[in-house]
């Protein structure tokens, strides 16, 4: 794992150099600037939408965990697009495609989150209302 983390920036640089060799340096520079702007736009749009959904949840709407995970995944894709290089851009594309992202999530496993409802607090005592009668008398 450490080897991959050390090797990744060099691979990203290599892919950009190869793009510049195959096309032109100006094309490679334009590609980097385009993905930077696209990543910033995506991150800003997703952040605004996420805060809007959090405001709605604060007013009593149900906030599904899948919705938050999708918001965070799209935010991660925006950050990956801002990193110069084609490998991180490919990873961002994988994260942006919803069905592929969910399939990878199921493949890597983990417990499925439950929806959050404001006012539900599982840590306190639960009161059940109803009628009863004793059977042992």
mmCIF file with all atom_site columns, C-alpha atoms in Angstrom:
data_model
loop_
_atom_site.group_PDB
_atom_site.id
_atom_site.type_symbol
_atom_site.label_atom_id
_atom_site.label_alt_id
_atom_site.label_comp_id
_atom_site.label_asym_id
_atom_site.label_entity_id
_atom_site.label_seq_id
_atom_site.pdbx_PDB_ins_code
_atom_site.Cartn_x
_atom_site.Cartn_y
_atom_site.Cartn_z
_atom_site.occupancy
_atom_site.B_iso_or_equiv
_atom_site.pdbx_formal_charge
_atom_site.auth_seq_id
_atom_site.auth_comp_id
_atom_site.auth_asym_id
_atom_site.auth_atom_id
_atom_site.pdbx_PDB_model_num
ATOM 1   C CA . UNK A 1 1   ? 0.000   0.000   0.000   1.00 0.00 ? 1   UNK A CA 1
ATOM 2   C CA . UNK A 1 2   ? 2.822   2.399   0.827   1.00 0.00 ? 2   UNK A CA 1
ATOM 3   C CA . UNK A 1 3   ? 4.409   1.620   -2.510  1.00 0.00 ? 3   UNK A CA 1
ATOM 4   C CA . UNK A 1 4   ? 1.213   2.592   -4.343  1.00 0.00 ? 4   UNK A CA 1
ATOM 5   C CA . UNK A 1 5   ? 0.928   5.852   -2.397  1.00 0.00 ? 5   UNK A CA 1
ATOM 6   C CA . UNK A 1 6   ? 4.527   6.716   -3.243  1.00 0.00 ? 6   UNK A CA 1
ATOM 7   C CA . UNK A 1 7   ? 4.145   5.647   -6.869  1.00 0.00 ? 7   UNK A CA 1
ATOM 8   C CA . UNK A 1 8   ? 0.803   7.377   -7.605  1.00 0.00 ? 8   UNK A CA 1
ATOM 9   C CA . UNK A 1 9   ? 2.077   10.970  -8.062  1.00 0.00 ? 9   UNK A CA 1
ATOM 10  C CA . UNK A 1 10  ? 4.764   9.717   -10.438 1.00 0.00 ? 10  UNK A CA 1
ATOM 11  C CA . UNK A 1 11  ? 2.196   7.761   -12.442 1.00 0.00 ? 11  UNK A CA 1
ATOM 12  C CA . UNK A 1 12  ? -0.043  10.832  -12.586 1.00 0.00 ? 12  UNK A CA 1
ATOM 13  C CA . UNK A 1 13  ? 2.873   12.909  -13.849 1.00 0.00 ? 13  UNK A CA 1
ATOM 14  C CA . UNK A 1 14  ? 3.755   10.236  -16.401 1.00 0.00 ? 14  UNK A CA 1
ATOM 15  C CA . UNK A 1 15  ? 0.193   10.179  -17.774 1.00 0.00 ? 15  UNK A CA 1
ATOM 16  C CA . UNK A 1 16  ? 0.206   13.958  -18.191 1.00 0.00 ? 16  UNK A CA 1
ATOM 17  C CA . UNK A 1 17  ? 3.587   13.867  -19.917 1.00 0.00 ? 17  UNK A CA 1
ATOM 18  C CA . UNK A 1 18  ? 2.325   11.154  -22.252 1.00 0.00 ? 18  UNK A CA 1
ATOM 19  C CA . UNK A 1 19  ? -0.770  13.238  -23.010 1.00 0.00 ? 19  UNK A CA 1
ATOM 20  C CA . UNK A 1 20  ? 1.505   16.158  -23.862 1.00 0.00 ? 20  UNK A CA 1
ATOM 21  C CA . UNK A 1 21  ? 3.700   13.968  -26.063 1.00 0.00 ? 21  UNK A CA 1
ATOM 22  C CA . UNK A 1 22  ? 0.772   12.448  -27.934 1.00 0.00 ? 22  UNK A CA 1
ATOM 23  C CA . UNK A 1 23  ? -1.050  15.753  -28.467 1.00 0.00 ? 23  UNK A CA 1
ATOM 24  C CA . UNK A 1 24  ? 0.737   18.933  -27.385 1.00 0.00 ? 24  UNK A CA 1
ATOM 25  C CA . UNK A 1 25  ? 1.815   20.599  -24.166 1.00 0.00 ? 25  UNK A CA 1
ATOM 26  C CA . UNK A 1 26  ? -0.928  23.172  -24.583 1.00 0.00 ? 26  UNK A CA 1
ATOM 27  C CA . UNK A 1 27  ? -3.550  20.412  -24.810 1.00 0.00 ? 27  UNK A CA 1
ATOM 28  C CA . UNK A 1 28  ? -2.231  18.787  -21.630 1.00 0.00 ? 28  UNK A CA 1
ATOM 29  C CA . UNK A 1 29  ? -2.292  22.139  -19.835 1.00 0.00 ? 29  UNK A CA 1
ATOM 30  C CA . UNK A 1 30  ? -5.822  22.791  -21.077 1.00 0.00 ? 30  UNK A CA 1
ATOM 31  C CA . UNK A 1 31  ? -6.891  19.339  -19.863 1.00 0.00 ? 31  UNK A CA 1
ATOM 32  C CA . UNK A 1 32  ? -5.509  20.038  -16.384 1.00 0.00 ? 32  UNK A CA 1
ATOM 33  C CA . UNK A 1 33  ? -7.232  23.439  -16.216 1.00 0.00 ? 33  UNK A CA 1
ATOM 34  C CA . UNK A 1 34  ? -10.511 22.009  -17.522 1.00 0.00 ? 34  UNK A CA 1
ATOM 35  C CA . UNK A 1 35  ? -10.595 19.227  -14.925 1.00 0.00 ? 35  UNK A CA 1
ATOM 36  C CA . UNK A 1 36  ? -9.644  21.707  -12.188 1.00 0.00 ? 36  UNK A CA 1
ATOM 37  C CA . UNK A 1 37  ? -12.539 24.014  -13.093 1.00 0.00 ? 37  UNK A CA 1
ATOM 38  C CA . UNK A 1 38  ? -14.918 21.057  -13.497 1.00 0.00 ? 38  UNK A CA 1
ATOM 39  C CA . UNK A 1 39  ? -13.907 19.693  -10.083 1.00 0.00 ? 39  UNK A CA 1
ATOM 40  C CA . UNK A 1 40  ? -14.383 23.068  -8.406  1.00 0.00 ? 40  UNK A CA 1
ATOM 41  C CA . UNK A 1 41  ? -17.806 23.501  -10.042 1.00 0.00 ? 41  UNK A CA 1
ATOM 42  C CA . UNK A 1 42  ? -18.874 19.988  -9.041  1.00 0.00 ? 42  UNK A CA 1
ATOM 43  C CA . UNK A 1 43  ? -17.704 20.448  -5.454  1.00 0.00 ? 43  UNK A CA 1
ATOM 44  C CA . UNK A 1 44  ? -19.478 23.781  -5.110  1.00 0.00 ? 44  UNK A CA 1
ATOM 45  C CA . UNK A 1 45  ? -22.751 22.523  -6.624  1.00 0.00 ? 45  UNK A CA 1
ATOM 46  C CA . UNK A 1 46  ? -22.752 19.390  -4.497  1.00 0.00 ? 46  UNK A CA 1
ATOM 47  C CA . UNK A 1 47  ? -21.949 21.339  -1.340  1.00 0.00 ? 47  UNK A CA 1
ATOM 48  C CA . UNK A 1 48  ? -24.853 23.713  -1.886  1.00 0.00 ? 48  UNK A CA 1
ATOM 49  C CA . UNK A 1 49  ? -27.223 20.800  -2.514  1.00 0.00 ? 49  UNK A CA 1
ATOM 50  C CA . UNK A 1 50  ? -25.995 18.956  0.549   1.00 0.00 ? 50  UNK A CA 1
ATOM 51  C CA . UNK A 1 51  ? -26.527 21.951  2.813   1.00 0.00 ? 51  UNK A CA 1
ATOM 52  C CA . UNK A 1 52  ? -30.026 22.389  1.386   1.00 0.00 ? 52  UNK A CA 1
ATOM 53  C CA . UNK A 1 53  ? -30.861 18.754  2.217   1.00 0.00 ? 53  UNK A CA 1
ATOM 54  C CA . UNK A 1 54  ? -29.428 19.169  5.720   1.00 0.00 ? 54  UNK A CA 1
ATOM 55  C CA . UNK A 1 55  ? -31.653 22.227  6.232   1.00 0.00 ? 55  UNK A CA 1
ATOM 56  C CA . UNK A 1 56  ? -34.680 20.215  5.100   1.00 0.00 ? 56  UNK A CA 1
ATOM 57  C CA . UNK A 1 57  ? -33.751 17.396  7.471   1.00 0.00 ? 57  UNK A CA 1
ATOM 58  C CA . UNK A 1 58  ? -33.496 19.879  10.303  1.00 0.00 ? 58  UNK A CA 1
ATOM 59  C CA . UNK A 1 59  ? -37.114 20.876  9.600   1.00 0.00 ? 59  UNK A CA 1
ATOM 60  C CA . UNK A 1 60  ? -38.286 17.291  10.052  1.00 0.00 ? 60  UNK A CA 1
ATOM 61  C CA . UNK A 1 61  ? -37.676 15.578  6.735   1.00 0.00 ? 61  UNK A CA 1
ATOM 62  C CA . UNK A 1 62  ? -36.107 12.140  6.699   1.00 0.00 ? 62  UNK A CA 1
ATOM 63  C CA . UNK A 1 63  ? -32.434 12.199  5.845   1.00 0.00 ? 63  UNK A CA 1
ATOM 64  C CA . UNK A 1 64  ? -31.417 8.916   4.233   1.00 0.00 ? 64  UNK A CA 1
ATOM 65  C CA . UNK A 1 65  ? -27.857 7.761   4.761   1.00 0.00 ? 65  UNK A CA 1
ATOM 66  C CA . UNK A 1 66  ? -27.576 6.744   1.120   1.00 0.00 ? 66  UNK A CA 1
ATOM 67  C CA . UNK A 1 67  ? -28.295 10.353  0.181   1.00 0.00 ? 67  UNK A CA 1
ATOM 68  C CA . UNK A 1 68  ? -25.453 11.597  2.370   1.00 0.00 ? 68  UNK A CA 1
ATOM 69  C CA . UNK A 1 69  ? -23.112 8.909   1.064   1.00 0.00 ? 69  UNK A CA 1
ATOM 70  C CA . UNK A 1 70  ? -23.951 9.883   -2.499  1.00 0.00 ? 70  UNK A CA 1
ATOM 71  C CA . UNK A 1 71  ? -23.305 13.545  -1.679  1.00 0.00 ? 71  UNK A CA 1
ATOM 72  C CA . UNK A 1 72  ? -19.957 12.723  -0.139  1.00 0.00 ? 72  UNK A CA 1
ATOM 73  C CA . UNK A 1 73  ? -19.041 10.477  -3.061  1.00 0.00 ? 73  UNK A CA 1
ATOM 74  C CA . UNK A 1 74  ? -19.736 13.253  -5.563  1.00 0.00 ? 74  UNK A CA 1
ATOM 75  C CA . UNK A 1 75  ? -17.702 15.630  -3.381  1.00 0.00 ? 75  UNK A CA 1
ATOM 76  C CA . UNK A 1 76  ? -14.835 13.139  -3.437  1.00 0.00 ? 76  UNK A CA 1
ATOM 77  C CA . UNK A 1 77  ? -15.153 12.948  -7.216  1.00 0.00 ? 77  UNK A CA 1
ATOM 78  C CA . UNK A 1 78  ? -14.860 16.743  -7.370  1.00 0.00 ? 78  UNK A CA 1
ATOM 79  C CA . UNK A 1 79  ? -11.687 16.624  -5.284  1.00 0.00 ? 79  UNK A CA 1
ATOM 80  C CA . UNK A 1 80  ? -10.256 13.851  -7.457  1.00 0.00 ? 80  UNK A CA 1
ATOM 81  C CA . UNK A 1 81  ? -10.949 15.922  -10.566 1.00 0.00 ? 81  UNK A CA 1
ATOM 82  C CA . UNK A 1 82  ? -9.012  18.808  -9.052  1.00 0.00 ? 82  UNK A CA 1
ATOM 83  C CA . UNK A 1 83  ? -5.897  16.637  -8.699  1.00 0.00 ? 83  UNK A CA 1
ATOM 84  C CA . UNK A 1 84  ? -3.862  16.911  -11.912 1.00 0.00 ? 84  UNK A CA 1
ATOM 85  C CA . UNK A 1 85  ? -3.478  13.578  -13.657 1.00 0.00 ? 85  UNK A CA 1
ATOM 86  C CA . UNK A 1 86  ? -5.490  11.073  -15.603 1.00 0.00 ? 86  UNK A CA 1
ATOM 87  C CA . UNK A 1 87  ? -5.554  8.257   -13.031 1.00 0.00 ? 87  UNK A CA 1
ATOM 88  C CA . UNK A 1 88  ? -7.359  10.397  -10.447 1.00 0.00 ? 88  UNK A CA 1
ATOM 89  C CA . UNK A 1 89  ? -9.710  11.606  -13.191 1.00 0.00 ? 89  UNK A CA 1
ATOM 90  C CA . UNK A 1 90  ? -10.561 8.012   -14.066 1.00 0.00 ? 90  UNK A CA 1
ATOM 91  C CA . UNK A 1 91  ? -11.202 7.303   -10.357 1.00 0.00 ? 91  UNK A CA 1
ATOM 92  C CA . UNK A 1 92  ? -13.444 10.386  -10.221 1.00 0.00 ? 92  UNK A CA 1
ATOM 93  C CA . UNK A 1 93  ? -15.394 9.104   -13.210 1.00 0.00 ? 93  UNK A CA 1
ATOM 94  C CA . UNK A 1 94  ? -15.894 5.742   -11.487 1.00 0.00 ? 94  UNK A CA 1
ATOM 95  C CA . UNK A 1 95  ? -17.134 7.508   -8.346  1.00 0.00 ? 95  UNK A CA 1
ATOM 96  C CA . UNK A 1 96  ? -19.466 9.765   -10.360 1.00 0.00 ? 96  UNK A CA 1
ATOM 97  C CA . UNK A 1 97  ? -21.273 6.878   -12.080 1.00 0.00 ? 97  UNK A CA 1
ATOM 98  C CA . UNK A 1 98  ? -23.948 6.022   -9.494  1.00 0.00 ? 98  UNK A CA 1
ATOM 99  C CA . UNK A 1 99  ? -24.683 2.359   -10.331 1.00 0.00 ? 99  UNK A CA 1
ATOM 100 C CA . UNK A 1 100 ? -20.981 1.542   -10.588 1.00 0.00 ? 100 UNK A CA 1
ATOM 101 C CA . UNK A 1 101 ? -20.305 3.309   -7.279  1.00 0.00 ? 101 UNK A CA 1
ATOM 102 C CA . UNK A 1 102 ? -23.069 1.352   -5.529  1.00 0.00 ? 102 UNK A CA 1
ATOM 103 C CA . UNK A 1 103 ? -21.852 -1.921  -7.016  1.00 0.00 ? 103 UNK A CA 1
ATOM 104 C CA . UNK A 1 104 ? -18.359 -1.228  -5.710  1.00 0.00 ? 104 UNK A CA 1
ATOM 105 C CA . UNK A 1 105 ? -19.841 -0.332  -2.332  1.00 0.00 ? 105 UNK A CA 1
ATOM 106 C CA . UNK A 1 106 ? -21.664 -3.672  -2.164  1.00 0.00 ? 106 UNK A CA 1
ATOM 107 C CA . UNK A 1 107 ? -18.567 -5.470  -3.384  1.00 0.00 ? 107 UNK A CA 1
ATOM 108 C CA . UNK A 1 108 ? -16.367 -3.973  -0.678  1.00 0.00 ? 108 UNK A CA 1
ATOM 109 C CA . UNK A 1 109 ? -19.097 -4.813  1.824   1.00 0.00 ? 109 UNK A CA 1
ATOM 110 C CA . UNK A 1 110 ? -19.877 -3.196  5.106   1.00 0.00 ? 110 UNK A CA 1
ATOM 111 C CA . UNK A 1 111 ? -23.141 -2.678  6.943   1.00 0.00 ? 111 UNK A CA 1
ATOM 112 C CA . UNK A 1 112 ? -25.908 -0.829  5.175   1.00 0.00 ? 112 UNK A CA 1
ATOM 113 C CA . UNK A 1 113 ? -26.720 2.434   6.990   1.00 0.00 ? 113 UNK A CA 1
ATOM 114 C CA . UNK A 1 114 ? -30.223 3.046   8.315   1.00 0.00 ? 114 UNK A CA 1
ATOM 115 C CA . UNK A 1 115 ? -32.171 6.282   7.647   1.00 0.00 ? 115 UNK A CA 1
ATOM 116 C CA . UNK A 1 116 ? -31.870 9.058   10.213  1.00 0.00 ? 116 UNK A CA 1
ATOM 117 C CA . UNK A 1 117 ? -35.071 10.603  11.494  1.00 0.00 ? 117 UNK A CA 1
ATOM 118 C CA . UNK A 1 118 ? -34.813 13.731  13.623  1.00 0.00 ? 118 UNK A CA 1
ATOM 119 C CA . UNK A 1 119 ? -36.162 13.109  17.098  1.00 0.00 ? 119 UNK A CA 1
ATOM 120 C CA . UNK A 1 120 ? -35.358 9.391   17.097  1.00 0.00 ? 120 UNK A CA 1
ATOM 121 C CA . UNK A 1 121 ? -32.874 8.693   19.837  1.00 0.00 ? 121 UNK A CA 1
ATOM 122 C CA . UNK A 1 122 ? -32.047 5.063   20.440  1.00 0.00 ? 122 UNK A CA 1
ATOM 123 C CA . UNK A 1 123 ? -29.867 5.821   23.469  1.00 0.00 ? 123 UNK A CA 1
ATOM 124 C CA . UNK A 1 124 ? -32.740 6.755   25.813  1.00 0.00 ? 124 UNK A CA 1
ATOM 125 C CA . UNK A 1 125 ? -35.440 4.552   27.347  1.00 0.00 ? 125 UNK A CA 1
ATOM 126 C CA . UNK A 1 126 ? -38.346 3.473   25.164  1.00 0.00 ? 126 UNK A CA 1
ATOM 127 C CA . UNK A 1 127 ? -41.915 3.763   26.387  1.00 0.00 ? 127 UNK A CA 1
ATOM 128 C CA . UNK A 1 128 ? -44.493 1.412   24.910  1.00 0.00 ? 128 UNK A CA 1
ATOM 129 C CA . UNK A 1 129 ? -48.119 2.346   25.336  1.00 0.00 ? 129 UNK A CA 1
ATOM 130 C CA . UNK A 1 130 ? -50.911 -0.188  25.468  1.00 0.00 ? 130 UNK A CA 1
ATOM 131 C CA . UNK A 1 131 ? -53.085 -2.349  27.716  1.00 0.00 ? 131 UNK A CA 1
ATOM 132 C CA . UNK A 1 132 ? -52.020 -5.412  29.647  1.00 0.00 ? 132 UNK A CA 1
ATOM 133 C CA . UNK A 1 133 ? -53.351 -7.968  32.140  1.00 0.00 ? 133 UNK A CA 1
ATOM 134 C CA . UNK A 1 134 ? -51.544 -10.369 34.398  1.00 0.00 ? 134 UNK A CA 1
ATOM 135 C CA . UNK A 1 135 ? -51.877 -14.036 33.607  1.00 0.00 ? 135 UNK A CA 1
ATOM 136 C CA . UNK A 1 136 ? -50.230 -15.518 36.750  1.00 0.00 ? 136 UNK A CA 1
ATOM 137 C CA . UNK A 1 137 ? -53.065 -14.628 39.213  1.00 0.00 ? 137 UNK A CA 1
#
